[in-house]
Coordinates of C-alpha atoms in Angstrom, one line a residue:
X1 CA 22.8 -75.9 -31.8
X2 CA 21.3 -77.5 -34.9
X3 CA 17.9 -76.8 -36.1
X4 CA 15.1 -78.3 -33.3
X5 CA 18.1 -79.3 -30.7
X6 CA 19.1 -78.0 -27.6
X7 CA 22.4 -78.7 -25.9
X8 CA 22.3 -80.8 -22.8
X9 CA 24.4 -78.8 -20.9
X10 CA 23.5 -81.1 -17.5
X11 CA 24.4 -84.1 -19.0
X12 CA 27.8 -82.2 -20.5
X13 CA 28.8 -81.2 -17.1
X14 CA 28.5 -85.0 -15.8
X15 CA 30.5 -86.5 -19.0
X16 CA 32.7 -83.5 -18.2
X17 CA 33.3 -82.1 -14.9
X18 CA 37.0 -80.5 -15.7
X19 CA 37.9 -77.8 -18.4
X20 CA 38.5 -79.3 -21.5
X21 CA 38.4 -78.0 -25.0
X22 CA 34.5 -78.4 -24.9
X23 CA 34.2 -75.7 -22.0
X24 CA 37.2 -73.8 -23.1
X25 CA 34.7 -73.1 -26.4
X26 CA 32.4 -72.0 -24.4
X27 CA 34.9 -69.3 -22.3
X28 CA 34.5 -65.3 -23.1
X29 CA 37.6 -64.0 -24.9
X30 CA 37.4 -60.9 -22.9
X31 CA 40.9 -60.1 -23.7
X32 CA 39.4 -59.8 -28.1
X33 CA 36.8 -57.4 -26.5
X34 CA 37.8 -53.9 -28.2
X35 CA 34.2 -52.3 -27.9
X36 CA 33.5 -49.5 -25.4
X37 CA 32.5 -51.1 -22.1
X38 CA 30.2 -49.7 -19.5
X39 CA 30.2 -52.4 -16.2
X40 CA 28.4 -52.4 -13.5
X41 CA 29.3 -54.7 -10.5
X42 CA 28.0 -55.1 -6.8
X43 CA 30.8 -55.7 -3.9
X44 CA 27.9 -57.8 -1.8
X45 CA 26.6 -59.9 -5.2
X46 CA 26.7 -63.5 -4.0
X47 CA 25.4 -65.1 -7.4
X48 CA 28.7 -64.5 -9.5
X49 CA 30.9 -64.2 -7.1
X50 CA 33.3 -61.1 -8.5
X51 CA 33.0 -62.1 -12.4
X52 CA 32.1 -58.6 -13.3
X53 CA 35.1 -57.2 -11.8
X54 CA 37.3 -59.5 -13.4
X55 CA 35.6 -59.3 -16.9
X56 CA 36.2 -55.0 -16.4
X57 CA 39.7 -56.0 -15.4
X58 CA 40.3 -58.8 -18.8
X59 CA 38.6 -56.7 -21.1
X60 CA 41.2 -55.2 -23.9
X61 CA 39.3 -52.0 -25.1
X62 CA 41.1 -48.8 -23.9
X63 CA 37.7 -47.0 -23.6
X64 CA 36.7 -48.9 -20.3
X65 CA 34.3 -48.0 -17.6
X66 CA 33.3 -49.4 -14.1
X67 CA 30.6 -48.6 -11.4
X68 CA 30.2 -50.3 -8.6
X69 CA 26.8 -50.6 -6.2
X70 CA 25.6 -52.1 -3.0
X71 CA 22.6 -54.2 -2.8
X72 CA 20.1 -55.4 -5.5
X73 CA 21.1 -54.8 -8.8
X74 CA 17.3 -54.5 -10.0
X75 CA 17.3 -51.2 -7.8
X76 CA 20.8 -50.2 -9.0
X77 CA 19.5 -50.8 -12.9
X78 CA 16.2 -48.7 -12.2
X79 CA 17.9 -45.6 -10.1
X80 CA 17.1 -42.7 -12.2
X81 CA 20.9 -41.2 -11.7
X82 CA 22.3 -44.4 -12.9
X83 CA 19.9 -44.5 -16.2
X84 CA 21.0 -41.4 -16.9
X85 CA 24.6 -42.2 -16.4
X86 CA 24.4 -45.3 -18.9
X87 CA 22.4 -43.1 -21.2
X88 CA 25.4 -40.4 -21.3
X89 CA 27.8 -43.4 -21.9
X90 CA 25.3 -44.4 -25.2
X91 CA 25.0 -41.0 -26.1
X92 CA 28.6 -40.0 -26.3
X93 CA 29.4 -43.4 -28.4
X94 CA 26.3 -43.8 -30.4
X95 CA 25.2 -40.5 -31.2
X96 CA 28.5 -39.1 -31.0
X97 CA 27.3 -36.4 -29.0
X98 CA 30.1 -34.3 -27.5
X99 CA 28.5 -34.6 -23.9
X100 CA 31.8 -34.9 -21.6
X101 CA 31.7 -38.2 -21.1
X102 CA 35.1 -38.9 -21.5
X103 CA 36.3 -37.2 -18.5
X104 CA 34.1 -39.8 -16.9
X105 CA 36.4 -41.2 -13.9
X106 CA 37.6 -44.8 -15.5
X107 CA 36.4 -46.5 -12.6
X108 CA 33.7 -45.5 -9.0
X109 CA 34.2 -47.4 -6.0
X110 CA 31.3 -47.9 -3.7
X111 CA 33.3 -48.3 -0.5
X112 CA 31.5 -48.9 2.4
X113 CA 32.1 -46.4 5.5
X114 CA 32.7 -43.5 2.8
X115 CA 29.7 -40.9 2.3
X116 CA 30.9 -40.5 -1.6
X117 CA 32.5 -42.7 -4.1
X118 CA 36.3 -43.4 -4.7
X119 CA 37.3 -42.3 -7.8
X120 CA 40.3 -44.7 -9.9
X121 CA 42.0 -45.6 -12.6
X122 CA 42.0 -49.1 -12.8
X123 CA 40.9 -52.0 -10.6
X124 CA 42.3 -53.0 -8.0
X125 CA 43.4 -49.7 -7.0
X126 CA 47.4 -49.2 -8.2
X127 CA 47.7 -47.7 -4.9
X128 CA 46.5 -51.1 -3.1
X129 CA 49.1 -52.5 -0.5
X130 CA 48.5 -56.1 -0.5
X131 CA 49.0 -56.9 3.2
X132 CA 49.8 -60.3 5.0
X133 CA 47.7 -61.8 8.2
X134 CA 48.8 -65.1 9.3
X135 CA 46.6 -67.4 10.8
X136 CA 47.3 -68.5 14.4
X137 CA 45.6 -71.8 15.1
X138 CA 47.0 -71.9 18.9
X139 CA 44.6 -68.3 20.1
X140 CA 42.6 -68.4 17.0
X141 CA 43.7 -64.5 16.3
X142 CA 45.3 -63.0 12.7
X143 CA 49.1 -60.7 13.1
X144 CA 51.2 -59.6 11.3
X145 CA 54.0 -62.6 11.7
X146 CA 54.1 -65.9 11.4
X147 CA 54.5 -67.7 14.3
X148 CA 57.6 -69.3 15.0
X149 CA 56.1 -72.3 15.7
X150 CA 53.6 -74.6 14.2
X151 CA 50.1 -75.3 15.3
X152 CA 46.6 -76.9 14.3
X153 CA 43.1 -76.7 15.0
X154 CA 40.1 -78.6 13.5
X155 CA 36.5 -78.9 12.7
X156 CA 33.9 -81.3 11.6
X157 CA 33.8 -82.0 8.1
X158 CA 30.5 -83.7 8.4
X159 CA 28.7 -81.0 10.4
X160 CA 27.9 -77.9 8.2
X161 CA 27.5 -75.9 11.9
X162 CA 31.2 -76.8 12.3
X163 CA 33.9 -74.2 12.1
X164 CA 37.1 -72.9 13.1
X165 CA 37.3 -68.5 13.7
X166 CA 40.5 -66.1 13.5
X167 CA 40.3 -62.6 14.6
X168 CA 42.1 -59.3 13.8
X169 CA 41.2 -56.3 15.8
X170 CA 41.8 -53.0 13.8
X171 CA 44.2 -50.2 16.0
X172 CA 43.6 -47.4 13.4
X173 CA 41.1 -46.6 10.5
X174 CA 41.8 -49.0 7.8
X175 CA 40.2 -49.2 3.6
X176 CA 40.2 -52.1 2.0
X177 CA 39.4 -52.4 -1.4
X178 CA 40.2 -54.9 -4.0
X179 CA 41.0 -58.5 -4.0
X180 CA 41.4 -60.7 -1.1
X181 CA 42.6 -64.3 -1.0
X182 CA 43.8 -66.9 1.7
X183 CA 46.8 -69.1 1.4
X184 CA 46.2 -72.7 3.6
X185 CA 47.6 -75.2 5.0
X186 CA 44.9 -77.7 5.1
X187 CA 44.5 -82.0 5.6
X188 CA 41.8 -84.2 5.7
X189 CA 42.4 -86.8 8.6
X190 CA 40.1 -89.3 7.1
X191 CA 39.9 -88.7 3.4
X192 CA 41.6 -87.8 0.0
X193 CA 39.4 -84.2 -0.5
X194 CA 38.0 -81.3 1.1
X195 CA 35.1 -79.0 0.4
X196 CA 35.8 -75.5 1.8
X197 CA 33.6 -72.6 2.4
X198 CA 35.1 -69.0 3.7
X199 CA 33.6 -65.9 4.9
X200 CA 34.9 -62.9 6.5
X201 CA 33.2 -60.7 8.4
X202 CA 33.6 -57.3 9.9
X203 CA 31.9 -56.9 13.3
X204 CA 31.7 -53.7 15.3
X205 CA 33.6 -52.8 18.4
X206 CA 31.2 -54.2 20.7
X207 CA 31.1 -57.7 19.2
X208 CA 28.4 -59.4 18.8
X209 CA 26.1 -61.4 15.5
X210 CA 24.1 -58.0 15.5
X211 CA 26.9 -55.5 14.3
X212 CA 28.2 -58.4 12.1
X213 CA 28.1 -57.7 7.8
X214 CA 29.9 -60.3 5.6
X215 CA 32.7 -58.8 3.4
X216 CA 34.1 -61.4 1.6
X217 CA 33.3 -65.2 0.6
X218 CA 35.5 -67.7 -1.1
X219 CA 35.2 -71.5 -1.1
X220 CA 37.3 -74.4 -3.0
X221 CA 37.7 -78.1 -3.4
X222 CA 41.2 -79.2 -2.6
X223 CA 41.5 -81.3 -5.3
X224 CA 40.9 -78.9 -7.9
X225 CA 43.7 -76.6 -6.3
X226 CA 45.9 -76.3 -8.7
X227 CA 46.2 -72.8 -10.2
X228 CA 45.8 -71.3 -13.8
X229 CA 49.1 -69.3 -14.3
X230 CA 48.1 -67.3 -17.2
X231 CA 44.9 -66.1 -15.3
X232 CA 46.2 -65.6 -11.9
X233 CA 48.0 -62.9 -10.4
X234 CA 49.1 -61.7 -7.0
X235 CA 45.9 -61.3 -4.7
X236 CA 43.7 -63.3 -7.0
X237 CA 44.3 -67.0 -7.9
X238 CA 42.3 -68.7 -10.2
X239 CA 41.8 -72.5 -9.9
X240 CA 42.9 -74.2 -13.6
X241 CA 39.8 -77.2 -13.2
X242 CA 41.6 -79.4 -15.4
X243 CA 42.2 -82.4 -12.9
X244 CA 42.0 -83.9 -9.8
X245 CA 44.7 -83.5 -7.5
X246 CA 43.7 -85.3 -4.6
X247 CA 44.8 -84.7 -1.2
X248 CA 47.1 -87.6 1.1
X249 CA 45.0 -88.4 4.6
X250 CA 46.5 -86.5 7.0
X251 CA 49.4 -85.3 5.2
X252 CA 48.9 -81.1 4.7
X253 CA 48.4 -79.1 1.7
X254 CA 48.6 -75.6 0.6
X255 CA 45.5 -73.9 -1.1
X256 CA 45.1 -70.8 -2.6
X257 CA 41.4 -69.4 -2.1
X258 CA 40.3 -65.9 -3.6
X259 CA 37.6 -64.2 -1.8
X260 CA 35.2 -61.8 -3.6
X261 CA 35.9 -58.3 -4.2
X262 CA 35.8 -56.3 -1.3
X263 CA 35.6 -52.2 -0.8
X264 CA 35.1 -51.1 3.0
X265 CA 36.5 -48.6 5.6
X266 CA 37.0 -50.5 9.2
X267 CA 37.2 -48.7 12.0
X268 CA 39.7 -48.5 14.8
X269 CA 38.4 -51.1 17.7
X270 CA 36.6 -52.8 14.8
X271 CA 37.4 -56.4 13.9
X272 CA 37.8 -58.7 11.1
X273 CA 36.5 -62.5 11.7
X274 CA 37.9 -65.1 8.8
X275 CA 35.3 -68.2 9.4
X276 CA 36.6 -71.5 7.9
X277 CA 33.8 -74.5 7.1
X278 CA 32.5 -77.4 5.5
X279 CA 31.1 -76.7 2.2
X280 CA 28.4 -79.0 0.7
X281 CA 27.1 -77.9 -2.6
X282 CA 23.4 -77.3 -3.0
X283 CA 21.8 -80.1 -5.0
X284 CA 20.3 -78.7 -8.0
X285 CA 18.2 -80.7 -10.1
X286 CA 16.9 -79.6 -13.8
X287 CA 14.4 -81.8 -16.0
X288 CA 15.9 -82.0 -19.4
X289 CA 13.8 -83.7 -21.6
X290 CA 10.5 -83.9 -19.6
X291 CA 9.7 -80.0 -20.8
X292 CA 9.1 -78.3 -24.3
X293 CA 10.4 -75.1 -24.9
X294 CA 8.2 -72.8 -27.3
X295 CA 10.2 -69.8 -29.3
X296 CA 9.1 -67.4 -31.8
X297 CA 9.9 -69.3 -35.2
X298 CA 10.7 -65.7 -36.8
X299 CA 14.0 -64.7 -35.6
X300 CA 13.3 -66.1 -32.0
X301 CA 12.0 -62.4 -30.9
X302 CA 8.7 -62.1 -28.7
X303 CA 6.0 -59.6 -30.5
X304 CA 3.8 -59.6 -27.7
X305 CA 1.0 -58.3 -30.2
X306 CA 1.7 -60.9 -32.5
X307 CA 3.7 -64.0 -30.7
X308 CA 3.5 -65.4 -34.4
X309 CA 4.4 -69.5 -35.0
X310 CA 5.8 -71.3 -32.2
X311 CA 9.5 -73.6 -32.5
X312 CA 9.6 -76.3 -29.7
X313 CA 12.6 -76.8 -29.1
X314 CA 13.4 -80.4 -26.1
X315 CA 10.9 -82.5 -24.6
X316 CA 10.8 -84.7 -27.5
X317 CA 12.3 -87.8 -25.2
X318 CA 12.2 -87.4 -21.3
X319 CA 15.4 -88.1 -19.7
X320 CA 16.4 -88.7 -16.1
X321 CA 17.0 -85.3 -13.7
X322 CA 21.0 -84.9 -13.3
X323 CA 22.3 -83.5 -10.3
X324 CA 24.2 -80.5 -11.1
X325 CA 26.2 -80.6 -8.2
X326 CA 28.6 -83.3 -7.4
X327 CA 28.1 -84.6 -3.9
X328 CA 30.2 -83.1 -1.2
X329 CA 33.8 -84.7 -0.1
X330 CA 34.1 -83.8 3.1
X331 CA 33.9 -87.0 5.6
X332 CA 35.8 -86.4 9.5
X333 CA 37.7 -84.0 10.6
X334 CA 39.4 -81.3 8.6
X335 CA 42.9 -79.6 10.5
X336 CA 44.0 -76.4 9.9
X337 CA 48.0 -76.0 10.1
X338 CA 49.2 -72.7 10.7
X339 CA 52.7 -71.1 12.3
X340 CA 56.6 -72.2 11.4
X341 CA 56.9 -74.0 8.0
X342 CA 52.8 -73.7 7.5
X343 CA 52.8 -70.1 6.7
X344 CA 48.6 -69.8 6.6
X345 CA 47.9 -66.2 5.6
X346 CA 45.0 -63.9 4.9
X347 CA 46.3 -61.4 2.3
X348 CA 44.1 -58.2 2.6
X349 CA 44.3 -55.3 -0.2
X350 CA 44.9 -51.8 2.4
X351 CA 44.9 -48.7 0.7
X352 CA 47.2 -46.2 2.2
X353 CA 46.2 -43.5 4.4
X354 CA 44.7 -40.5 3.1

C-alpha cells in the first residue's frame, strides 16, 4: 500500500467475490518456494481447513519437513520436545551445525489410535489406497458398490438442524490417513444454489453422541463447483472460484467436496457417520474506516522500551460495515441422489495392513 493507505480488503471482496487477477496477486507461489521448510500442521485445526498440508505438499524445496499435532497449536508451539526439534532444524541450516538433522524422517504423522508417530516420505502417504464408499440414500448406509438402482433422500435447506446420515461399520482394523473427498449428486427443488456443510464422524462400537469425534469437515457452494485442474488431483479437488455455475431446480448435479486431512486408526465394530447439511456462513462484520491504526513510524517494529513516533494508518473517513460473508442460498429442500447413474461416493485414503 502507498504511504498512510491501507487496502480495503472488505470492500475488495464485495467488488470481487471470484478469483481474478487481483486475488491471483495476492496467491502464495508455493511451487517458487526453494528455502528449507519446517511445517507444522494439526489433523483437528478447523480455522484453515488443511492449508498447511497442502502448502508442505506445493512447496518446491527438496529439503522439506512436516510434523503434524493434535489439539491447540499454542500447546504444540510451547512443548519443550517440539522447541527443541525446530531449534535442531535452525541449527543444522543456520549454524550449519553437523547435528543429524538430515536423517530427520521427511514427514511424522500424528495418527490417532497409534501410541507413536508414523513415519513418511511424502504426504499423502505413497502407500495410501484411495478407497470408494457409495452412498445409499434408500437405508442411509455406505458399501462398497453402487447400487444398481437409483434413489434419493432429502433435508431442509432452511433448517440448519436438518440433515441426512450414511453409515459404514468397520469389519477389521482400518488407518486412514490423508485426503478425503465426496463425489455428489445433489439438486435444489426450489432454487438455482446450494450451501453445503459435511462432517464425518467416527463413533465407537456402542453408538451413541458420547463416543462420537469429528474426523473430517468439508463444505461447498454448488455454484462455485467447478474445479481447478492444475491444482487438483485424485482425492483432493480444489474448487477454481472463477464463476458462477448455477444449479437447474430440481435437475441433479455432481459436486466434488474435499474434506480436511484426516490420520486415524478405526476399530473393527467401529463406525464412520458422513453427515450432510445446510451451510449458512457466519456473518462477519469489520469496521473499516471507523478505526485508526497506530504503527511504529521507524520500520513498523514495536520497541516496547521505546514505542518511538506513531503512523496512523485508516480511520481518516468512516465507512459503512461490509458483511464478509455473502448470505446463504439455501431456500426448500435439498435431495440427495445416490445408486445407478448417480454414483455418490465417499473416497476414503486406507493404508494397507501392517
Amino acid at each position: 500500500s502507498r504511504s498512510g493507505m491501507v487496502e480495503n480488503l472488505p470492500q475488495m471482496i464485495l467488488r470481487y467475490p471470484f478469483v481474478n487477477s487481483y486475488w491471483k496477486d495476492k496467491m502464495a507461489r508455493l511451487e517458487d518456494v526453494t528455502l528449507p521448510v519446517y511445517a507444522a500442521a494439526a489433523f483437528d485445526d478447523r480455522q484453515f481447513n488443511g492449508a498447511a498440508f497442502d502448502a508442505f505438499r506445493r512447496a518446491g524445496s527438496g529439503e522439506k519437513w512436516l510434523r503434524t499435532y493434535r489439539g491447540s497449536d499454542v500447546c504444540d508451539l510451547y512443548n519443550l520436545a517440539n522447541e527443541a526439534d525446530l531449534t535442531k532444524f535452525f541449527d543444522y541450516y543456520l549454524k550449519d551445525m553437523n547435528n543429524g538433522w538430515e536423517r530427520t524422517p521427511p514427514v511424522r504423522l500424528a495418527v490417532d489410535g497409534r501410541s507413536s508417530p508414523r513415519e513418511e516420505r511424502v504426504f499423502p502417504p505413497a502407500s495410501v489406497q484411495n478407497t470408494c464408499l457409495y452412498l445409499n440414500a434408500p437405508d442411509g448406509t455406505l458399501s462398497a458398490q453402487n447400487a444398481a438402482k437409483s434413489g434419493s433422500v432429502s433435508y431442509n435447506g432452511d433448517d440448519e438442524r436438518s440433515s441426512v446420515n450414511f453409515l459404514f461399520v468397520f469389519d477389521r482394523d482400518t488407518e486412514l490417513t490423508g485426503y478425503a473427498s465426496l463425489h455428489l449428486w445433489i439438486a435444489a427443488a426450489d432454487h438455482d444454489d446450494v450451501d453445503l456443510a459435511v462432517t464425518l464422524e467416527k463413533l465407537g462400537s456402542q453408538g451413541g453422541e458420547r463416543n462420537s469425534s469429528i474426523v473430517a469437515r468439508g463444505r461447498i457452494r454448488a455454484s462455485c463447483r467447478a474445479l481447478d485442474e492444475n491444482l487438483s488431483f485424485p482425492g483432493r479437488p480444489v474448487q477454481a472460484c472463477t464463476a458462477e455455475q448455477k444449479l437447474i431446480p430440481e435437475h441433479p448435479a455432481a459436486l466434488d467436496i474435499a474434506l480436511t486431512p484426516l490420520a486415524t486408526v478405526c476399530r473393527a465394530g467401529e463406525k464412520l457417520r458422513l453427515t450432510l447439511r445446510p451451510w449458512r456462513p457466519a456473518e462477519r462484520r469489520l469496521p473499516f474506516g471507523t478505526a485508526k491504526i497506530a504503527l511504529p513510524r521507524d520500520n513498523f517494529t514495536v520497541d516496547p522500551r521505546d514505542p518511538g513516533e506513531a503512523l496512523i494508518l485508516g480511520g481518516a473517513a468512516p465507512a459503512p460495515a461490509p458483511t464478509l460473508s455473502a448470505p446463504s442460498q439455501n431456500v426448500g429442500a435439498h435431495i440427495i441422489y445416490t445408486g445407478g447413474e448417480y454414483d455418490s461416493y465417499l473416497q476414503l485414503p486406507v493404508m494397507p495392513p501392517q
